[in-house]
Structures are given as structure tokens and as C-alpha cells.
Amino acid sequence: MKRLEIDNIEVEVEPGTTLLEAARKINVNIPTLCYEEELSIFGGCRLCVVEVNGGELLKPACATEADDGMIVKTHSPRVREVRQTLFELIIASHDISCELNCLTCTRQSSCELRVVAEDIGISRMRLNPIYRGLEKDFSSHSIVREPNKCITCDRCIRKCEEIQGIGIFANSARGPETEVTTFQDKGMGNVECTNCGQCIISCPTGALHEVYHSEGVWDALYDENKHVVVQTAPAVRVAIAEPFGAEPGTVATGQLVSALKRLGFDGVFDTNFTAYLTIMEEGTEVVKRVTENDNLPVLTSCSPGWIKFIEHFYPDYLKNLSTAKSPQQMFGALAKTYYAEQAGVDPEDIVVVSIMPCTAKKFESRRPEMNGDVDFVLTTREAGMMIKSAGINICDLPEENYDNLMGVSSGAGDIFAASGGVMEAALRSAYYLITGEELEDIDIKPVRGLTGLKKAEVPINEDLTLKVGVAHGLSNARKMMELIKEGEEFHFVEFMACPGGCIGGGGQPIRADMTSEEALQKRLEGVYSIDSSKKMRRSHENPMIQKLYDEFLGKPGSHKAHKLLHTEYTARGLN
Amino acid sequence: MVIEKKFLKGNPLKDISEYDFPGLRRALSLGQENVIQEISDSMLLGRGGAGFPTGTKWSLALEQAGDKKYFICNADEGEPGTFKDRFLLEERPLKVLEGLMIGAYAVGADEGFIYIRGEYDLPIKIFREILEDARDEGILGKNIFGSDFDFDLTLVRGAGAYVCGDETSLINSIEGKRGISRIKPPYPIQEGLFGNPTVVNNVESLACAAEIINKGAGEFVALGTDNSRGTKLVSLSGDINLPGVYEIEFGCGTLEEIINDLGGGVSYGNKPKFVIPGGLSTAALLPEELNCGYSYEDIEEAGSSLGSGAIIVVGESRDLVEILLKVSRFYMDETCGTCFPCREGNKQINFMLNQHKNKKFTRQEVEIIKDIGDAIAAAARCGLGQTSLSLIESIFDKFPEELIEEVRHSEKVRNR
């Protein structure tokens, strides 16, 4: 153990503990900007500098290990003075100006610079912003980069490289021209970006944000000739209350429905309905392919970030992907066929909107093979902004039910929001499809939780034990793919691009007040609380789904189901 | 009257067939510990600018566990006004090679690099030939001079970044990465090139080490002052009649004498406006402060630093703002861009100076410049940043009447 003194308080910490961690142990908050718990130490912003043993040179608390006998001052007059000046410099580099106004910034309410300003107690701002005149990057369907807002803390670079294992960003040029960019400045739409949006979550300044679809949605809502329907993904309901001040994991399903109705949507539906359909189609496919030993393992296909990843990095395995479309796209396809028929509306007049925890869904909706079935995709954040700007506080609303036609959901759909959820739901149904019996022990715990790679064996009958795997976060996806490449046997593997699954999606609210790990954990608890409280926890029990097959699709895997609910993939390789 | 003391200087020494490497041979017979002891006894301080004791560095490196260690010669001489390493690389390259090999042997490194500034065409050419010849002659390779010391050396040409003179940036550059500093600790001695213990020494330090082992520590330690032993190669430049590289025994005279006796006096006006005693990263000294002896301790007492030994003389008719702008432009361009204080601070300073072609600075502006200077010195990530405003700040300190608006009457009263 190392014994030292921080701000006149004795502290004892494990060797290897940094001064930042040691200070947090005694509830001393040292401001940081380039530091993020799960990423490697960068030591660039220098806001966390502290005085050690009265030395002239201040030490970065994030990168200095605690040592015996150290006397550390984290907020001495000199430290506070230096921090103020550093912050002035950072703000000047962030180009706050009329054009880059805080008020129109995507991070207006979750700006880390504002939090840090408060932590420092900033009392002066004497420097002129120096405008860099860099061009915005609009090349991606999912994400926009505004390099003039970038302060080059490199968190996006580290997130993409260390957590997602991709590395589309790098620093280029040097000195004052140093910037974060993509390979050869090609733009995010022209490199191996998976659109997962994790970089957005890491960016402290709003230099990265989603491609906004909200203007298009407003226009559609205002157009009396349009019939606008909306679907909400499972992970949205445990996060949508956050922009209104609620804790992550607060379940606001009914309030969300209510808010969307007030906004003027003609139909408000639950993506769980088609999540459930995905399970039926995918489950049928798994059973068929396992029985016929056809291109095993079957890989899930509902996470569009993961799909783009495999298209770039493991194109040889595209034949292993389930051909089932994602729930979002199944909804789009059905809305413009089955629903149009049922509601008696011309499909041409139907506008389909999705609210997703995801930025990659925007890209997915623009894939040519999806025929434009989904017109607009809003992230949880955008939906929150729209609701707010309609004068609605979601926390104050009564609960309402989803519209009926495609509305009743089973718990099996809700758990799609978390890593392992698709697998668990599919296992519940696959067991039924193979054995004709219900799975007794319904919670399949080994596939739950935030462990990066999960494996389980589920005995189905005397001849068959299903070997399944779950990976979330693209670094883990890569590890899982390598295991498969090396010949490890699986029947069915679930992949989610984002750490934690959809609850940790790149479109979820950004917390300036807690780590992403903490937010994930709370949302996770929310998701499983919904599931366990539901009576109907197996996809195949849903009466609306049975009705849909009876009236419209035939049976799972039918010709019509294939035409509407299945898709194909593109081998992209490396650029 | 100051005259040169030739300890490192000598006749050109470039032809490997004419040199017997007596220092290296002696080192191999002394054994690793004894070599390091002798370097420690000589009290040699690193000549790159920071002045860290070479013996201590080597002995720490020897103590490091691990089979693989690297030894690097830092020949990325980039400090403006400094050209003494170039002199050694062009005139006495075999001494540099010898010092490098002595060091590598002493710390247990079997692989080395010499990282030469990209613009140094001639030294690069010379070293290329020397490395080829040394391999042919078996001076590099296995069982050097019949000992069990194996060593090979690779030449790396710098790509033009000043920051790569910082040892951690230089290591990144050799690894093929961006030339940016690393966070210390771990120090290169613990985890340097490719994660292995690595010693980085300046060219002049290694030439000194070669002569110390060759002639014995006694001769070296007898030269100079108590805290500054031996000689120093000084690069005299600026508004001076006889610029060049001069070898000076520490304590042999004052800065003023060096400028006049060796440099032939000031060329742009009758007297200097100020003198930069140790390269662009050191504080300016006024003419009346030049009466200080030439040693690490004396120059420090005068409020500056001996740095790399580059003495730049600025004649009395020079325009201060023009100088400030050039200095600031240099640091703005050469910061690696990683840490915020250095990148943004130098950019802001340059921006502010540029607004001031023909008018004086307000007191508030000077205060901002001073605040930025303090923040950079206290919080920048590497030596480049920490010292990047030393000179500019000192010029503001020393020429207030020329640069700063007069104190208003009301302020005078309030200050009383």
C-alpha cells in the first residue's frame, strides 16, 4: 500500500493507483476533459494538474501514480490559477462564436465544458477564439463531424480504437493545425466506420453528432396529407426520461407513447412487435440451419453497426448471417404493406419514423435493399429534443398504450435492448419450435450481463445441445469472430455493436454526470425489470403475431415472409 | 582573454582505417561497472540541454532487468542557434560512434540508433559511410574487438520536427509513430524504444564520454568549475563578427568575454540589445548581466540557463516585436499539438503578437501573456512546451518601457 496526503487528508491506496483515483477515493473532484475511465491515459488537456511536494512543475493527476510520502495539493491557489488559464485556452480553441453558438449545440444540456467550467469556478474569459475554418464532414448517413468544435482531446480516437477495435480516426497535421480526421480526410462515410456512434458518446464538446432527421419528421407531422407512424425501440423506453431529468433506467414506456401522440403521430407502435417477428423468422432459420448443418454458426443480423462491421472485416462470413431483417426494417416493410391494407391508407402517403437508441439505424434505413421503407430515424436524444420543443415534459404525462394493430409486445422483445437479449428470446422460441414444449427455466442467465464475451450451452433434447455465444462491443465481436475462425463450435451467436447492447447505443442520452458504465448498469436493470414483470415472455405466445401470420404472411419462413422480412448483405472489405 | 580549450576538438577524424578506437578498447577491458564509475567520476552532465548526469543515467540503465536494451544517439539538433553537434558529426564522427558504443557496452545494449536531423545532409552522408565501413571492419557486429560485446547501429533520418529532439518524441519517431512526447514516467530508461529500456544521449555527451574513457576521468574533472566539469562546445551566432563553434572550458571567462574575445564583438550596433545564452528556450540576458561566468550555475544565478550552449547575440538596433514574432512563430509551428497548454498557448501568443505591429501592449495583454507563460511552464507535457515562453516572457520583463504602455497616473496612485 502507498500512503500519501491529499489536501491535508491521509490516504492509503494500492500501488499503481493514480492521484486522480486516490483523490476520488476521498471525494476530491479534480476536473478532467481528455480522461475517460475506460480509455488509455492521454494526458493532453492538463486540467487535472496538481501540486506534488510543492514542485514548480505541476503533475497531471490522471497520469501520476500515488507514492509514499507524497504531499498533494489539488486546489492550491497556483493550481487554480493555472487551471483557469488552461480553460481559457481550451474555450478559445473551441471556437465559441455566433456561428458555433451553445444554444444550437447538440450538447446544449450535456456539455462537458460547462460542467468543467463550473468545477473550476471560472471567473474570466479573456482570449479571442481563433476560427480554424475547417469543413464539416457530412459524408456519413449517420454521423456529422464539426471539426471547428473539436478540442482534440482524442477521446473519439481512443474510443474507436480501444473499445470498438476499428480506428477510423487519427490525428493529422501538427502543431496548431493538429486535427482529428479520418484516413486521408476521406470523411466518415467513406471509411470503415460502422456508424455505431460510440464516438459521439465520448465527445465532450458536440463536435460529433448524429445526422438530424427531426426537421423531416416535423415537416411530415405538419403535412395533413401524410399518415405518419412511429415505432419505438426497446432501449428507448429506459432512457427517454433522462433528458427530462430522470435517472437512467427509468421506465417510461406509456409516457413515451403519450408524448408521441401529442406530437401528432397517427400511429404509435412498439418495435418489440417486429422484434418478436425477428425472433420467429430468425428462430425458424436457426432451427432449419442447425438441423441441416447449413453454414453454422448462424450470426444475428439486427445490429446495423455489427452488420457494417462484418461487411468490412469478415466478408467471408456474410453467408453465416441470418437473412432476417432487423426489427426496424421489418416494421417499415409491414407498415407500408400489411398496416396500409388494414388501415386503408395509400402506402405512398405513409411516413415511417423510428425512434432508436442507435445512429447506425440511420444508415440502415438508407441501404438500397431496404427500399426506403423507413423514412426517418430519430435517436433517443433527438426524440427527447422534439418532445421538449413541443412543450412536453415526459415525466408529467399519463401512461398510454401503443396502438393495437402492431402493439402488444412480449417481454422477449424488451430484452432486445440488452446484450444477450436477442439470444435469450430466440432460445425461448427455438426451444418451443424444436420440442413443441415451453422452456421451463425461462431466465437464461449466462447470456445476460456486461461481460464482453458470453457462452452458454442449452440442452434442447437428448441429441441436441445448442452452443451459443454472445458478444457486445465491436472489439469483442472481433474476438468472437476469431474464435469462430479458429474453429470453435457454435450454433448461434448474437452480436451487438455497442458495449452493453442497445441500451449503450450511440443514440442514447449522453451523461455528463456519470460514467457510461454507471448509466449502462441502470438502464440494464430497467430492461430486465420490464421483462420479469410481463406475463407473456415468449415471442411465439403473442396473439397479434399469430394473427399476422394467419392473415398475411402465412407461416415463418414463407415466400411472402422472405420477400418482406429478409435481406442480403454487401461484401465491402477494406477501403 | 578567453581562449579555446581543445578537449573534444581536434583534427578531422572520419576515416575508420586510421582510427583504433582506444576508448572503446579500454572500456571493454575495464568492464561495464568500471566504465560507468569512470563516467560518474567525471561528473559529466548531458549536453543536450537538460544537463542530467550521464553516469547516473547509464547506471540506472544497467540496473534495468531485461535482455533487450537500446542505446540511442540524439543527433536531432534543432534548438535554434545550436550547431555544435553538426560540427562533431562532420569533423569528429568516429568519436561520436566510439562514445555511443562505449555507452551501449556499459549499459548492456546490443542495438542502437543514431537519429540525425533530416536537414543535416552531410552528417547523414558521413555516417552512412562510416556505418558501412564499420560493419566491413567488424567494428560493428559480433564479438567486437574479440570481446563478447555485440552491437549494431542503425541510422534514422529525422523528418523535420523540432519536437523530435525530445527523447520520448524521438523514440516515437523511430517506431514510425507521430513525433509526439510520451507521458513520463515510465522514463525511456524503464520503457523506451519498443517498450525496452533505452538510453538516449546527445552527440556531444557521447563525444565527451569517448574522451573521458580514452584519457581517464581525471583530466576531464580537472577542467571547469565545481558544478560544471570539462569543456563545452558553444555555438556563437546572431549579430556577432565571428560566428562559429568554440570549445570553452567552463568558468574560463564571462559571457561578455566569450562574445568579444572569441566572437569578435557585436556586428549590428555597438553593443548587444540582449543575449540569449542557451538557445531559444532560455531567458534573455541584458548587456549588464553578461558579466557572469560561463557555467551551468553562474548562468542560472543570472536568471537564465546554459541550455544547449547556443549563444545568440541580438544587436541594439533590432526591433523587439519582430523578434518576438519570429520566436513565437517558431514555437507555434513546432509544438507537437498534443497537450493543450503548449498547442493553444503558443497559438494565442502568436495571435496576440500579430495584432501588435506598431503599438505598445496594454498591461492587461501583458498579464494574459504572463498567465499563459505560467500555465505552459507549469503544466505542459514536455520540455519543449515548458520552456517555450521563457524567452518571450523575459523580453517583456526586461524591456517594459519599449513594449508596454506607460502606467497610467491613476494606477500609480493606487499602487502606492
Coordinates of N, CA, C and O in Angstrom, one line a residue, chain B residues 284-366:
Chain B
A284 N 16.4 35.7 -21.9 CA 17.4 36.7 -22.4 C 18.1 37.4 -21.2 O 17.6 37.5 -20.1
L285 N 19.4 37.7 -21.5 CA 20.2 38.5 -20.6 C 20.5 39.8 -21.2 O 20.9 39.9 -22.3
L286 N 20.4 40.9 -20.3 CA 20.8 42.2 -20.8 C 22.3 42.4 -20.7 O 23.0 41.7 -20.1
P287 N 22.8 43.5 -21.5 CA 24.2 43.7 -21.5 C 24.9 43.7 -20.1 O 25.9 43.1 -19.9
E288 N 24.2 44.4 -19.2 CA 24.8 44.4 -17.8 C 24.7 43.1 -17.1 O 25.3 43.0 -16.0
E289 N 24.0 42.1 -17.6 CA 24.0 40.8 -17.0 C 25.0 39.8 -17.6 O 25.1 38.7 -17.2
L290 N 25.8 40.3 -18.6 CA 26.7 39.4 -19.3 C 28.0 39.2 -18.5 O 28.9 38.5 -19.0
N291 N 28.1 39.9 -17.4 CA 29.3 39.8 -16.6 C 29.3 38.5 -15.8 O 29.9 38.4 -14.7
C292 N 28.6 37.5 -16.2 CA 28.5 36.3 -15.4 C 29.4 35.2 -16.1 O 29.6 35.1 -17.3
G293 N 30.0 34.3 -15.2 CA 30.9 33.3 -15.7 C 30.1 32.3 -16.5 O 28.9 32.2 -16.4
Y294 N 30.9 31.6 -17.4 CA 30.2 30.6 -18.3 C 30.2 29.2 -17.6 O 31.2 28.5 -17.7
S295 N 29.2 29.0 -16.8 CA 29.0 27.7 -16.2 C 27.5 27.5 -15.9 O 26.8 28.5 -16.0
Y296 N 27.1 26.2 -15.8 CA 25.7 26.0 -15.5 C 25.2 26.8 -14.4 O 24.1 27.5 -14.4
E297 N 26.0 26.9 -13.2 CA 25.5 27.5 -12.0 C 25.5 29.0 -12.2 O 24.6 29.7 -11.7
D298 N 26.5 29.6 -12.8 CA 26.5 31.1 -12.9 C 25.4 31.6 -13.8 O 24.8 32.6 -13.4
I299 N 25.2 30.9 -14.9 CA 24.1 31.4 -15.8 C 22.7 31.3 -15.1 O 21.9 32.1 -15.3
E300 N 22.6 30.2 -14.4 CA 21.3 30.0 -13.6 C 21.1 31.1 -12.6 O 20.0 31.7 -12.5
E301 N 22.2 31.5 -12.0 CA 22.1 32.6 -11.0 C 21.8 33.9 -11.7 O 21.1 34.7 -11.1
A302 N 22.2 34.1 -12.9 CA 21.9 35.3 -13.6 C 20.4 35.3 -14.1 O 19.9 36.2 -14.7
G303 N 19.7 34.1 -13.9 CA 18.3 34.1 -14.2 C 18.0 33.4 -15.6 O 16.9 33.5 -16.1
S304 N 19.0 32.7 -16.1 CA 18.7 32.0 -17.4 C 19.3 30.6 -17.3 O 19.3 30.0 -16.2
S305 N 19.6 30.1 -18.4 CA 20.1 28.7 -18.4 C 21.1 28.5 -19.5 O 21.1 29.1 -20.6
L306 N 22.1 27.6 -19.3 CA 23.1 27.3 -20.3 C 22.6 26.5 -21.5 O 23.1 26.6 -22.6
G307 N 21.5 25.8 -21.2 CA 20.8 25.1 -22.3 C 21.7 24.3 -23.2 O 22.5 23.4 -22.6
S308 N 21.6 24.5 -24.5 CA 22.4 23.7 -25.4 C 23.8 24.3 -25.7 O 24.5 23.8 -26.5
G309 N 24.0 25.5 -25.1 CA 25.3 26.1 -25.4 C 25.2 27.0 -26.6 O 26.3 27.4 -27.2
A310 N 24.0 27.4 -27.0 CA 23.9 28.3 -28.2 C 23.8 29.7 -27.7 O 22.9 30.1 -27.0
I311 N 24.8 30.5 -28.0 CA 24.8 31.9 -27.5 C 24.4 32.8 -28.7 O 25.1 32.8 -29.8
I312 N 23.2 33.4 -28.6 CA 22.7 34.2 -29.7 C 22.8 35.7 -29.3 O 22.1 36.0 -28.3
V313 N 23.5 36.5 -30.1 CA 23.6 37.9 -29.7 C 22.7 38.7 -30.6 O 22.6 38.5 -31.8
V314 N 21.9 39.6 -29.9 CA 21.0 40.4 -30.7 C 21.5 41.9 -30.6 O 21.6 42.4 -29.4
G315 N 21.8 42.5 -31.7 CA 22.3 43.8 -31.7 C 21.3 44.9 -31.3 O 20.1 44.7 -31.4
E316 N 21.8 46.0 -30.8 CA 21.0 47.0 -30.2 C 19.9 47.6 -31.1 O 19.0 48.2 -30.7
S317 N 20.2 47.6 -32.5 CA 19.2 48.2 -33.3 C 18.1 47.3 -33.8 O 17.3 47.7 -34.6
R318 N 18.0 46.1 -33.3 CA 17.0 45.2 -33.7 C 15.6 45.6 -33.1 O 15.5 46.1 -32.0
D319 N 14.5 45.2 -33.9 CA 13.2 45.5 -33.5 C 12.6 44.4 -32.6 O 12.6 43.2 -33.0
L320 N 12.2 44.7 -31.4 CA 11.8 43.7 -30.4 C 10.6 42.9 -30.9 O 10.6 41.7 -30.8
V321 N 9.6 43.6 -31.4 CA 8.3 42.9 -31.8 C 8.6 41.9 -32.9 O 8.1 40.8 -32.9
E322 N 9.5 42.3 -33.8 CA 9.8 41.4 -34.9 C 10.5 40.1 -34.3 O 10.2 39.0 -34.8
I323 N 11.3 40.3 -33.4 CA 12.0 39.1 -32.7 C 11.0 38.3 -32.0 O 10.9 37.1 -32.2
L324 N 10.1 39.0 -31.2 CA 9.1 38.2 -30.5 C 8.2 37.4 -31.5 O 7.9 36.2 -31.2
L325 N 7.9 38.0 -32.6 CA 7.0 37.3 -33.5 C 7.7 36.1 -34.1 O 7.1 35.0 -34.3
K326 N 9.0 36.3 -34.4 CA 9.7 35.1 -35.0 C 9.8 34.0 -34.0 O 9.7 32.8 -34.4
V327 N 10.1 34.3 -32.8 CA 10.3 33.3 -31.7 C 9.0 32.6 -31.5 O 8.9 31.4 -31.5
S328 N 7.9 33.4 -31.4 CA 6.6 32.8 -31.2 C 6.1 32.0 -32.3 O 5.5 30.9 -32.2
R329 N 6.4 32.4 -33.5 CA 6.0 31.6 -34.7 C 6.7 30.3 -34.7 O 6.1 29.2 -35.0
F330 N 8.0 30.3 -34.3 CA 8.7 29.0 -34.2 C 8.0 28.0 -33.3 O 7.8 26.9 -33.7
Y331 N 7.7 28.5 -32.1 CA 7.1 27.5 -31.1 C 5.7 27.1 -31.5 O 5.3 26.0 -31.3
M332 N 5.0 28.1 -32.1 CA 3.6 27.7 -32.6 C 3.7 26.6 -33.6 O 2.9 25.7 -33.6
D333 N 4.6 26.8 -34.5 CA 4.7 25.8 -35.6 C 5.3 24.4 -35.1 O 5.0 23.4 -35.6
E334 N 6.1 24.5 -34.1 CA 6.9 23.3 -33.7 C 6.3 22.5 -32.5 O 6.7 21.4 -32.2
T335 N 5.3 23.1 -31.8 CA 4.6 22.3 -30.8 C 4.0 21.1 -31.5 O 3.6 21.1 -32.6
C336 N 4.1 19.9 -30.8 CA 3.6 18.7 -31.4 C 2.1 18.7 -31.6 O 1.5 17.9 -32.3
G337 N 1.4 19.5 -30.7 CA 0.0 19.6 -30.9 C -0.8 18.7 -30.0 O -2.0 18.5 -30.1
T338 N -0.1 18.0 -29.0 CA -0.8 17.1 -28.2 C -1.4 17.7 -26.9 O -2.6 17.5 -26.7
C339 N -0.5 18.4 -26.2 CA -1.1 18.9 -24.9 C -1.6 20.3 -25.2 O -1.1 21.1 -25.9
F340 N -2.7 20.6 -24.5 CA -3.5 21.9 -24.8 C -2.7 23.1 -24.5 O -2.7 24.1 -25.2
P341 N -2.0 23.2 -23.3 CA -1.3 24.5 -23.0 C -0.3 24.9 -24.1 O -0.3 26.0 -24.5
C342 N 0.4 23.9 -24.5 CA 1.5 24.2 -25.5 C 0.9 24.6 -26.9 O 1.3 25.5 -27.5
R343 N 0.0 23.7 -27.3 CA -0.6 23.9 -28.6 C -1.4 25.3 -28.6 O -1.2 26.1 -29.5
E344 N -2.4 25.4 -27.7 CA -3.2 26.6 -27.7 C -2.5 27.8 -27.2 O -2.8 28.9 -27.7
G345 N -1.6 27.6 -26.2 CA -0.9 28.8 -25.6 C -0.1 29.5 -26.6 O -0.1 30.7 -26.8
N346 N 0.8 28.7 -27.3 CA 1.7 29.3 -28.3 C 0.9 29.9 -29.5 O 1.3 30.9 -30.1
K347 N -0.2 29.3 -29.8 CA -1.1 29.8 -30.9 C -1.6 31.2 -30.5 O -1.6 32.2 -31.2
Q348 N -2.2 31.3 -29.3 CA -2.7 32.5 -28.7 C -1.7 33.6 -28.7 O -1.9 34.8 -29.0
I349 N -0.5 33.3 -28.2 CA 0.6 34.3 -28.1 C 0.9 34.8 -29.4 O 1.0 36.0 -29.6
N350 N 1.0 33.9 -30.4 CA 1.4 34.4 -31.7 C 0.3 35.3 -32.3 O 0.5 36.3 -32.9
F351 N -1.0 34.9 -32.1 CA -2.1 35.6 -32.5 C -2.1 37.1 -31.9 O -2.3 38.1 -32.6
M352 N -1.8 37.1 -30.6 CA -1.8 38.4 -29.9 C -0.6 39.3 -30.4 O -0.8 40.5 -30.6
L353 N 0.5 38.7 -30.6 CA 1.7 39.5 -31.1 C 1.4 40.0 -32.4 O 1.8 41.1 -32.8
N354 N 0.8 39.2 -33.3 CA 0.5 39.6 -34.6 C -0.4 40.9 -34.7 O -0.4 41.6 -35.7
Q355 N -1.2 41.1 -33.7 CA -2.1 42.3 -33.7 C -1.3 43.5 -33.3 O -1.9 44.6 -33.2
H356 N 0.0 43.4 -33.0 CA 0.7 44.5 -32.4 C 1.9 45.0 -33.2 O 2.9 45.3 -32.6
K357 N 1.8 45.1 -34.4 CA 2.9 45.5 -35.2 C 3.5 46.9 -34.7 O 4.7 47.0 -34.5
N358 N 2.7 47.9 -34.6 CA 3.3 49.2 -34.3 C 2.8 49.9 -33.0 O 2.9 51.1 -32.9
K359 N 2.1 49.1 -32.2 CA 1.7 49.8 -31.0 C 2.1 49.0 -29.7 O 2.4 47.8 -29.8
K360 N 2.1 49.7 -28.6 CA 2.5 49.0 -27.4 C 1.5 48.1 -26.8 O 0.3 48.2 -27.2
F361 N 1.9 47.2 -26.0 CA 0.9 46.3 -25.3 C 0.3 46.9 -24.1 O 1.0 47.6 -23.4
T362 N -1.0 46.6 -23.9 CA -1.6 47.1 -22.7 C -1.2 46.2 -21.6 O -0.7 45.1 -21.8
R363 N -1.4 46.7 -20.4 CA -1.0 45.9 -19.2 C -1.8 44.7 -19.1 O -1.3 43.6 -18.6
Q364 N -3.0 44.7 -19.5 CA -3.9 43.5 -19.4 C -3.4 42.5 -20.4 O -3.3 41.3 -20.1
E365 N -2.9 42.9 -21.6 CA -2.4 41.9 -22.6 C -1.1 41.3 -22.0 O -0.9 40.1 -22.2
V366 N -0.3 42.1 -21.4 CA 0.9 41.5 -20.8 C 0.6 40.5 -19.7 O 1.3 39.5 -19.6

